[in-house]
mmCIF file of C-alpha atoms and ligand atoms in Angstrom:
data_model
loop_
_atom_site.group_PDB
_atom_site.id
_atom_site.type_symbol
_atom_site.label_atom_id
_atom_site.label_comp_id
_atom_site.label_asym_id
_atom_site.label_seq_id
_atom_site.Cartn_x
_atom_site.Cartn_y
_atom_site.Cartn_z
ATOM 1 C CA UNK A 300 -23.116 4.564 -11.546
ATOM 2 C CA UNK A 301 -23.754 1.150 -9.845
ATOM 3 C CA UNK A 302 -24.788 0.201 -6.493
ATOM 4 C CA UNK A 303 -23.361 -3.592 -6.670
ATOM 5 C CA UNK A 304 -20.137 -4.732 -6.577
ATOM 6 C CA UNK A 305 -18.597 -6.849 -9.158
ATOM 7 C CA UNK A 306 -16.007 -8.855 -7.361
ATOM 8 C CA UNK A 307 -14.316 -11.877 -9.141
ATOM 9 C CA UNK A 308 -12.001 -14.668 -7.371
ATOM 10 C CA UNK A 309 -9.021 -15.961 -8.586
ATOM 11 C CA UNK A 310 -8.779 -20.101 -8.627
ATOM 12 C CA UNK A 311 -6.590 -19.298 -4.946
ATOM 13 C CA UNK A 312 -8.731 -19.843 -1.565
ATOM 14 C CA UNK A 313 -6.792 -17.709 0.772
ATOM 15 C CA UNK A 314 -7.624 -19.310 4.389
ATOM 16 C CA UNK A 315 -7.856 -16.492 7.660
ATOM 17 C CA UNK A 316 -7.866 -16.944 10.790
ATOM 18 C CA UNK A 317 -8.730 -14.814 14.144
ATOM 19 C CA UNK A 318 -5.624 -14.212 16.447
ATOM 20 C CA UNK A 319 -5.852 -11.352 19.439
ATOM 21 C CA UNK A 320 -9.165 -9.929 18.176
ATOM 22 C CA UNK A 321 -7.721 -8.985 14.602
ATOM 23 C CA UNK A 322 -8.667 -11.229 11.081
ATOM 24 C CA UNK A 323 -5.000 -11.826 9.432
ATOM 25 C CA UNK A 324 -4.383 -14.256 6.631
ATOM 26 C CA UNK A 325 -3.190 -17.816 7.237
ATOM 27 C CA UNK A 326 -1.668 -18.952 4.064
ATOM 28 C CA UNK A 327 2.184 -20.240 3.571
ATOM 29 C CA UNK A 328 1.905 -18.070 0.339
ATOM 30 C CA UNK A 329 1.117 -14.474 1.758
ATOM 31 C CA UNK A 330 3.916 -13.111 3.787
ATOM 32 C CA UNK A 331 1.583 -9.646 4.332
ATOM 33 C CA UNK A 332 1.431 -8.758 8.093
ATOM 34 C CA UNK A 333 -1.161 -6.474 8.536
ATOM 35 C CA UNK A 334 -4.631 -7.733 9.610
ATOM 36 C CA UNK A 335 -7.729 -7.481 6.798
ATOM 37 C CA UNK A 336 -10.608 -6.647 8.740
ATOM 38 C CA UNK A 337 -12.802 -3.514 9.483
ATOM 39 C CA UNK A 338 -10.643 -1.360 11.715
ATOM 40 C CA UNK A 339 -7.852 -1.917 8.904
ATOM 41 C CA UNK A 340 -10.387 -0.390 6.308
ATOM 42 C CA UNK A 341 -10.699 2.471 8.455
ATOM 43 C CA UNK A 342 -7.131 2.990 8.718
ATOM 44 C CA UNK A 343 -6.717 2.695 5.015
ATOM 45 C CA UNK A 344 -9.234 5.246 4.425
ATOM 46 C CA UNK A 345 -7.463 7.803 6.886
ATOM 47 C CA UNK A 346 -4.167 7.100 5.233
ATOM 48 C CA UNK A 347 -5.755 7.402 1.679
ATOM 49 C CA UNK A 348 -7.147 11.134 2.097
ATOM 50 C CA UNK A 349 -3.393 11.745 2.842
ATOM 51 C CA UNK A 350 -2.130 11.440 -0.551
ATOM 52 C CA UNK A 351 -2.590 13.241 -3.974
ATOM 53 C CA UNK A 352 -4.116 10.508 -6.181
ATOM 54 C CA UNK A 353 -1.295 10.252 -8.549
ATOM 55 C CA UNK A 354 1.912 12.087 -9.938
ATOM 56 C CA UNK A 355 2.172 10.419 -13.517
ATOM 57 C CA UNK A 356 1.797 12.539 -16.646
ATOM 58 C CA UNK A 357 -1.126 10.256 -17.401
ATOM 59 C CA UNK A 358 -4.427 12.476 -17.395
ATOM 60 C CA UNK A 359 -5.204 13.074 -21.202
ATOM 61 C CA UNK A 360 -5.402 9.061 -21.654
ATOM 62 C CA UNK A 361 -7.372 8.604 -18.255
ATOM 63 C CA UNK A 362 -9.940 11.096 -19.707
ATOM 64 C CA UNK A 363 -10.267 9.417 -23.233
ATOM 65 C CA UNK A 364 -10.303 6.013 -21.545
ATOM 66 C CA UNK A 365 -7.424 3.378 -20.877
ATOM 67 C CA UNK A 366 -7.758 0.354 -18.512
ATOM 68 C CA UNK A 367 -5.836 0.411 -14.913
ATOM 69 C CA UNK A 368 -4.518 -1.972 -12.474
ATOM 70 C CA UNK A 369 -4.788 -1.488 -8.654
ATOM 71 C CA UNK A 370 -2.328 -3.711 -7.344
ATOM 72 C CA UNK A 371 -2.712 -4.575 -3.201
ATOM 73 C CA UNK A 372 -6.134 -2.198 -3.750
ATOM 74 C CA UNK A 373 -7.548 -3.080 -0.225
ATOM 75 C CA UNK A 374 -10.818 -1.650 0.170
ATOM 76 C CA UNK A 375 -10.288 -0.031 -2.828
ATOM 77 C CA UNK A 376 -10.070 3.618 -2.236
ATOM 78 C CA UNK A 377 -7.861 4.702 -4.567
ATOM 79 C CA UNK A 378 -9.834 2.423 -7.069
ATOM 80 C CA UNK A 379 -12.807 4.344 -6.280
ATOM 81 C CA UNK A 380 -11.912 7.826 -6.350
ATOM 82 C CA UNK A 381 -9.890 7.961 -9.746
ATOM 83 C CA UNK A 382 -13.321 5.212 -11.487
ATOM 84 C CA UNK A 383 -15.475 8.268 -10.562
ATOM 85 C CA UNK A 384 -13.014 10.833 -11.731
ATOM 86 C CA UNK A 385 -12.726 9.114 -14.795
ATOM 87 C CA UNK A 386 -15.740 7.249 -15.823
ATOM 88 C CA UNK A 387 -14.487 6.360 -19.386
ATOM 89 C CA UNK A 388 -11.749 4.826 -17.690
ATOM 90 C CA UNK A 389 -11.784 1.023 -17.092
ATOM 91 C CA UNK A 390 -10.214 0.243 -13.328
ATOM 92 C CA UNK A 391 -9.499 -3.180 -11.920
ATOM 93 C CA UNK A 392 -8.800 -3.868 -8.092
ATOM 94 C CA UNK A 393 -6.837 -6.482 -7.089
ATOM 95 C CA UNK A 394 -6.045 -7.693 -3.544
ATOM 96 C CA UNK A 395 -5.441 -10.987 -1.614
ATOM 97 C CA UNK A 396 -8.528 -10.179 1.253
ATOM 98 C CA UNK A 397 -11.828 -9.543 0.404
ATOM 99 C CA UNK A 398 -12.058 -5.925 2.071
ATOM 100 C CA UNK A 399 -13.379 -4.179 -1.001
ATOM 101 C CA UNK A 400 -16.038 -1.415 -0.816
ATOM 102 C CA UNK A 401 -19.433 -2.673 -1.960
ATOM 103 C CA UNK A 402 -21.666 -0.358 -1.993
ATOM 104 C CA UNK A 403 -21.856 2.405 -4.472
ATOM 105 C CA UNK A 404 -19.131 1.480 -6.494
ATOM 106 C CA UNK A 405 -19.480 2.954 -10.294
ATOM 107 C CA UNK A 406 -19.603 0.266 -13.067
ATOM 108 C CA UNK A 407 -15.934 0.778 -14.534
ATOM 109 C CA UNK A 408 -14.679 -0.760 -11.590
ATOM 110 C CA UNK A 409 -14.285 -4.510 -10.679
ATOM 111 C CA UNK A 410 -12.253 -5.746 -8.092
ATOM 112 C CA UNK A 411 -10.440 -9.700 -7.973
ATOM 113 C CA UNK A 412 -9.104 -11.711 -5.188
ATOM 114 C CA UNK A 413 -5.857 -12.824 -5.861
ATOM 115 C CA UNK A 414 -2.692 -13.419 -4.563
ATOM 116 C CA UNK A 415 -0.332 -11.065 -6.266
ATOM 117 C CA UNK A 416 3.093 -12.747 -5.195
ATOM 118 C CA UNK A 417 2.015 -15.749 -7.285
ATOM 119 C CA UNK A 418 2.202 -13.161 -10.312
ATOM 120 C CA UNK A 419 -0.466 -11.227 -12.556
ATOM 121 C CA UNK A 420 -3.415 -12.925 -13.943
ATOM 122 C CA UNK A 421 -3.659 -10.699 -16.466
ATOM 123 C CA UNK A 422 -2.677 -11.245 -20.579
ATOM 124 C CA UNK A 423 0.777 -8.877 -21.480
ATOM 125 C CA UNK A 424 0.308 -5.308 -22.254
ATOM 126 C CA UNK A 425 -3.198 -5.370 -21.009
ATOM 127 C CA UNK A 426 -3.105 -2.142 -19.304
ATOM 128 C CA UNK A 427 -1.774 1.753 -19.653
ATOM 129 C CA UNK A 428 -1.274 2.264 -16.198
ATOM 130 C CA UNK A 429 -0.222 0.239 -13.102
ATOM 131 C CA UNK A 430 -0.576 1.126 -9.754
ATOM 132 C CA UNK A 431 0.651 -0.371 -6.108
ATOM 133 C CA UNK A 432 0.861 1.812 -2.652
ATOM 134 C CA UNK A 433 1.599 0.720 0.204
ATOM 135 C CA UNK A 434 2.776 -3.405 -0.446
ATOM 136 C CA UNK A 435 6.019 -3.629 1.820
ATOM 137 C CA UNK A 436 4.320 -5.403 4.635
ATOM 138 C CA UNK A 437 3.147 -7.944 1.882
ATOM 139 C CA UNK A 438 6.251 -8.019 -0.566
ATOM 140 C CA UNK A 439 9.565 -9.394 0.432
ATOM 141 C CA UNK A 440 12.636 -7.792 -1.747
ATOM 142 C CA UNK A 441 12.392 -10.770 -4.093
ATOM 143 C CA UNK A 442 8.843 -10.740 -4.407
ATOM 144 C CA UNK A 443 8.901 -7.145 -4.838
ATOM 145 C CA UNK A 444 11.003 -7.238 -7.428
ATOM 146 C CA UNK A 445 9.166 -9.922 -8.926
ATOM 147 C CA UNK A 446 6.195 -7.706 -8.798
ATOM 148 C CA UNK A 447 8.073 -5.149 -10.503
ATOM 149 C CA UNK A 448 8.530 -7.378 -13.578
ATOM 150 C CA UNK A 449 4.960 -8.721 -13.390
ATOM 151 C CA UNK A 450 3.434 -4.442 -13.935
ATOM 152 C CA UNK A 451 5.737 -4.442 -16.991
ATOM 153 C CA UNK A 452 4.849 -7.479 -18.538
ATOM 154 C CA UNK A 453 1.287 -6.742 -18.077
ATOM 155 C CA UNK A 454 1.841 -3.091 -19.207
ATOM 156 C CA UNK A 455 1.575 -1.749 -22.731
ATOM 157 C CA UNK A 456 4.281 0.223 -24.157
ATOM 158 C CA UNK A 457 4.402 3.770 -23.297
ATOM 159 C CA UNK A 458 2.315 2.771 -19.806
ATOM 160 C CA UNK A 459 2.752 4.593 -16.547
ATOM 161 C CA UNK A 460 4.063 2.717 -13.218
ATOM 162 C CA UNK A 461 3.283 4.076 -10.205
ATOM 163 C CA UNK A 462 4.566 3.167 -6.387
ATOM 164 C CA UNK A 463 3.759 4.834 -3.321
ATOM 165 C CA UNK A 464 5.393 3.461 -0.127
ATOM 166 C CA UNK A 465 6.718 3.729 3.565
ATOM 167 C CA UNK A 466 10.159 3.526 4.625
ATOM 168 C CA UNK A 467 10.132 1.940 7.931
ATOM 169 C CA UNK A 468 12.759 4.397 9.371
ATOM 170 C CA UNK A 469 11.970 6.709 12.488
ATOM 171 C CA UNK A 470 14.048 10.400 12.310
ATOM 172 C CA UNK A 471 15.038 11.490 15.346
ATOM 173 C CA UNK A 472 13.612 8.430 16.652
ATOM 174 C CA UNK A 473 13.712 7.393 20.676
ATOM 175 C CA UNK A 474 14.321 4.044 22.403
ATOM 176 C CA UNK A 475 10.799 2.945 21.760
ATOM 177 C CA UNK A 476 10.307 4.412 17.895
ATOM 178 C CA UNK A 477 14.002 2.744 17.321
ATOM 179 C CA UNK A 478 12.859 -0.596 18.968
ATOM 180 C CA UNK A 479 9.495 -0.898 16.682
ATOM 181 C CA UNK A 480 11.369 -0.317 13.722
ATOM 182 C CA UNK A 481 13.557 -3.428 14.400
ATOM 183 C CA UNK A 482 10.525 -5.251 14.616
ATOM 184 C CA UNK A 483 9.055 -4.782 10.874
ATOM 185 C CA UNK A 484 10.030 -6.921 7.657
ATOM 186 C CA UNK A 485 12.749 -5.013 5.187
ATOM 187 C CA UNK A 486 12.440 -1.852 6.259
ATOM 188 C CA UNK A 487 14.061 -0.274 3.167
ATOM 189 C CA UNK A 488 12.341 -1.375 0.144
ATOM 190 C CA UNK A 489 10.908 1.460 -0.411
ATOM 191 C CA UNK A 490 14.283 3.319 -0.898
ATOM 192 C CA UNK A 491 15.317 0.373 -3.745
ATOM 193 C CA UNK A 492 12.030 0.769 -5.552
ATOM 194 C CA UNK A 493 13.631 2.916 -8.069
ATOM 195 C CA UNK A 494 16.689 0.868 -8.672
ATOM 196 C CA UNK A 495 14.207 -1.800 -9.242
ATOM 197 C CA UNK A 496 12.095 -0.038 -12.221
ATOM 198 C CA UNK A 497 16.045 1.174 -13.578
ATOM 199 C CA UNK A 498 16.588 -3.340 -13.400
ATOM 200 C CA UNK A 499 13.318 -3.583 -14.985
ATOM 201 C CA UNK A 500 14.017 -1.783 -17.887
ATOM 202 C CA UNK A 501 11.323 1.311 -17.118
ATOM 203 C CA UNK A 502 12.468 4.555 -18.391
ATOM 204 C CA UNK A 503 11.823 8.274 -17.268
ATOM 205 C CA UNK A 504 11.837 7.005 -13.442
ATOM 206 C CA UNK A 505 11.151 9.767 -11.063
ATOM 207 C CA UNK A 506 11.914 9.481 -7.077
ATOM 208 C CA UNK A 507 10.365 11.656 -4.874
ATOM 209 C CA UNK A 508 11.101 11.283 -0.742
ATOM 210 C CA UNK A 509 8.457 12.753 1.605
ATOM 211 C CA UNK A 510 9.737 13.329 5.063
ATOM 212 C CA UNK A 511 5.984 13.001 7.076
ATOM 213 C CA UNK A 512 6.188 14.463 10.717
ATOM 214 C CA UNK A 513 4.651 11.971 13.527
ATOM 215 C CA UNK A 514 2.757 14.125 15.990
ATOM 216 C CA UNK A 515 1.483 17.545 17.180
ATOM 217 C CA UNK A 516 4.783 19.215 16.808
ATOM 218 C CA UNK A 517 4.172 18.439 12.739
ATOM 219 C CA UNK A 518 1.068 20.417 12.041
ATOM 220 C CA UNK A 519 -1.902 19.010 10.624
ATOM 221 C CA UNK A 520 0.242 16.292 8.697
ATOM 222 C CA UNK A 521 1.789 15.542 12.296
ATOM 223 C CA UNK A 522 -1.734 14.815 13.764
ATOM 224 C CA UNK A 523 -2.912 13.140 11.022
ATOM 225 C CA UNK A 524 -0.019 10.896 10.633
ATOM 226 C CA UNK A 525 0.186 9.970 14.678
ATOM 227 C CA UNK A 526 -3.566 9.057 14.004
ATOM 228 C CA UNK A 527 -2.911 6.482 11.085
ATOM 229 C CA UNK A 528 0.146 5.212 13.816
ATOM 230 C CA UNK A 529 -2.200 4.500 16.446
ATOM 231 C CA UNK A 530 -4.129 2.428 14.464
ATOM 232 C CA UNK A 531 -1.148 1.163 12.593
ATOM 233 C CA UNK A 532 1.479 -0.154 15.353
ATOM 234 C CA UNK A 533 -1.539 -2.064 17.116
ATOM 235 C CA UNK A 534 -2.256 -3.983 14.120
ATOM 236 C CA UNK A 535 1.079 -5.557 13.648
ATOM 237 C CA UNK A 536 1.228 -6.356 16.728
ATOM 238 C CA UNK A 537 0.355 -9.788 16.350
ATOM 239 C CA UNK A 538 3.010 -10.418 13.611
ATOM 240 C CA UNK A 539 5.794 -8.259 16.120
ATOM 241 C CA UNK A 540 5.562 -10.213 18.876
ATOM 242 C CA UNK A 541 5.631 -13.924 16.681
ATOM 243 C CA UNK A 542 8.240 -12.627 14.522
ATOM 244 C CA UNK A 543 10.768 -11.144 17.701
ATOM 245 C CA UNK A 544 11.821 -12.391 20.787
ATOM 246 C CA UNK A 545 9.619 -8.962 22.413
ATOM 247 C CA UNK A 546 6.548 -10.200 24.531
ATOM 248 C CA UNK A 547 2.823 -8.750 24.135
ATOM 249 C CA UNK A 548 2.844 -6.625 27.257
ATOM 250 C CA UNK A 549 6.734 -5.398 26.409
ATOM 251 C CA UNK A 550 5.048 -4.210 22.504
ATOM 252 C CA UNK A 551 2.383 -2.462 24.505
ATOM 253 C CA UNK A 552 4.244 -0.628 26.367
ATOM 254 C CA UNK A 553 6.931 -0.020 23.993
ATOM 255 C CA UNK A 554 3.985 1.892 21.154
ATOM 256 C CA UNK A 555 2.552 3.744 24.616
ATOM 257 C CA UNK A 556 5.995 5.074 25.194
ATOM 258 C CA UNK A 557 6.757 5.617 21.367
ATOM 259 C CA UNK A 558 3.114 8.278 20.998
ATOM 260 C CA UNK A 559 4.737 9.990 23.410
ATOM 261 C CA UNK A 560 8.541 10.230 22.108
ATOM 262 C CA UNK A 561 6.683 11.653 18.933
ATOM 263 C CA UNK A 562 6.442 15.216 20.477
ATOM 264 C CA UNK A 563 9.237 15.186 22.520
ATOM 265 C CA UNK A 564 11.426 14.045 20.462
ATOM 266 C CA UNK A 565 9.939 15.450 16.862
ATOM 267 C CA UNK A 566 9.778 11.789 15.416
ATOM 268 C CA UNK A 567 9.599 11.688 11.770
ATOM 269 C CA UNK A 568 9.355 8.867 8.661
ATOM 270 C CA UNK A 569 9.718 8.699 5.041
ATOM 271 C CA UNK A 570 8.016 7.674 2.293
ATOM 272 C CA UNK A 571 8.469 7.192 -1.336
ATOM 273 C CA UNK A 572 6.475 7.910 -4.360
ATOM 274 C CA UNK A 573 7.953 6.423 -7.717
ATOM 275 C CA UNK A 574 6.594 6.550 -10.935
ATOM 276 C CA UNK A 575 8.206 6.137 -14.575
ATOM 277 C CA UNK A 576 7.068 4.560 -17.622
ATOM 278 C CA UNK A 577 7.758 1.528 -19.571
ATOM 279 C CA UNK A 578 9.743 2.113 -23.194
HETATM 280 C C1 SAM B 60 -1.556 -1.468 3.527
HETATM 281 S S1 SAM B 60 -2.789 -2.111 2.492
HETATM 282 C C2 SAM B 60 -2.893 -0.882 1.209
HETATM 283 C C3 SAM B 60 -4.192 -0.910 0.461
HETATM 284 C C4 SAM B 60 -4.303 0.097 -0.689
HETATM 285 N N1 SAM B 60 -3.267 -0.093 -1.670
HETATM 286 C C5 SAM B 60 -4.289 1.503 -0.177
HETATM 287 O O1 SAM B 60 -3.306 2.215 -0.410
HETATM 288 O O2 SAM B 60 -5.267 1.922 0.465
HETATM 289 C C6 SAM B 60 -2.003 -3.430 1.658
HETATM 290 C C7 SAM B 60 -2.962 -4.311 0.899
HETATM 291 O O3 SAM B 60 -2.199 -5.281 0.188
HETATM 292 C C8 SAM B 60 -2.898 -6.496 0.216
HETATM 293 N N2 SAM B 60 -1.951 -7.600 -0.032
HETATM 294 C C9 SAM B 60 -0.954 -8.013 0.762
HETATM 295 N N3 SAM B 60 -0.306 -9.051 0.211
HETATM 296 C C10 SAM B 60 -0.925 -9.295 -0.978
HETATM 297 C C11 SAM B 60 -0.748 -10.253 -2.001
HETATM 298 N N4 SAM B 60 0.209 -11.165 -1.922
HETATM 299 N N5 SAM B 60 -1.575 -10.221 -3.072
HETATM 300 C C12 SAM B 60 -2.573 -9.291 -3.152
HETATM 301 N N6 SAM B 60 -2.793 -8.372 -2.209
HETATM 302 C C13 SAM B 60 -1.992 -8.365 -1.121
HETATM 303 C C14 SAM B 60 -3.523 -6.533 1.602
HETATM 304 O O4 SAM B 60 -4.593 -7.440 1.683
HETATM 305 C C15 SAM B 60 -3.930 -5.084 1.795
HETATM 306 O O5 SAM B 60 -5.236 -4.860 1.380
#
């Protein structure tokens, strides 16, 4: 294991800039509208102990050894945990912000800054497995599906795809859950992810759709998820109120009222987790 970080940059200078407290990115080429700064990392890590680390049938290669692409890794979390659970495993980060981890991170992992929607920088069939959770507040449809075509190419044959990601649809949502949800970018990518590996030629594409409980009346899940939301629909906030007609003090309000619609009216969401492999 090494204390240091390895982190490379890509060519691209991605320019920030401070707006209402939060550090988002300020570049005509990054349509992502979540902020990359410290309380986001925290977030992240909250929402990453929520998940299994992966669903692919992929663990006998991971143990010999294969390389692996985070795609949109963020601090790197997922990165992390799966370099240490398989050290002969090679595992490359890749994300747009420089949030990644950089202390104790083991020595088969180095992470790159660079602008995925531009495409891969990496040579064809360069990896075994490809991985991407969580990219619909970056990815437009097209650039998603671009994206899509980018962790083939870069794929080798017989190499695992994987896609975790939130459908930005409230069941049993209120006035102020329904109103937020208007707000976001397409809410439904996540439900054309697996037409979009079928388009891309991946075979063996499995679909699964996770109905997560927001709140107390959901269990541990419920809490846990209502926690990641009150971090969550404060840091879009910024991008909300530019991108609608609905004023600062009107979102406030409106994510005040939504916490508590999530009890009383048993407010759930969706997400997606899609993996296949490439012929
Ligand atoms: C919601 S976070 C998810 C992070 C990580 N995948 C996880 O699950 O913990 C989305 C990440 O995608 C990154 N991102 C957004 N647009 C990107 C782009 N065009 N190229 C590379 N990374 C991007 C953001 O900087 C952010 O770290």
């Amino acid at each position: 294991m090494s204390t240091s970080s390895s982190i490379q940059h890509d060519a691209v200078d991605i320019a920030f800039q401070a707006k209402d407290g939060r550090r988002l990115a300020n570049d005509k080429n990054i349509a992502y509208i979540l902020p990359s700064d410290e309380l986001e990392v925290d977030r992240l890590k909250l929402n990453h102990e929520m998940w299994k680390l992966y669903k692919s049938k992929i663990h006998e290669q991971l143990e010999k050894g294969i390389r692996v692409l985070d795609i949109g890794c963020g601090p790197g979390w997922w990165t992390l945990d799966m370099a240490r659970l398989y050290p002969n495993s090679q595992f490359v980060g890749i994300d747009m912000a420089d949030v990644f981890q950089t202390s104790d991170v083991p020595s088969n992992v180095t992470f790159q800054i660079c602008n995925a929607s531009t495409g891969l920088k990496f040579e064809n069939e360069s990896f075994s497995f490809v991985f991407q959770r969580f990219l619909v507040m970056g990815f437009p449809v097209d650039q998603y599906l671009q994206s899509v075509d980018e962790m083939k190419r870069v794929l080798k044959p017989g190499g695992a795809i994987e896609i975790i990601e939130l459908v930005n649809d409230y069941k049993n949502a209120g006035p102020a859950f329904t109103k937020i949800g208007r707000g976001s970018m397409d809410s439904f990518i996540a439900d054309k992810i697996s037409g979009f590996l079928n388009k891309a030629g991946f075979v063996d594409i499995q679909d699964i759709n996770y109905d997560v409980p927001i709140g107390a009346w959901g269990g541990e899940a419920g809490e846990m998820f209502l926690a990641i939301q009150k971090m969550a629909l404060p840091a879009v906030k910024v991008m909300v109120t530019e991108l609608t007609s609905i004023t600062s003090v009107e979102y406030d309000e409106t994510v005040e009222q939504a916490f508590k619609e999530a009890d009383t009216h048993r407010v759930s969401t969706r997400f997606r987790q899609i993996y296949g492999r490439k012929p």
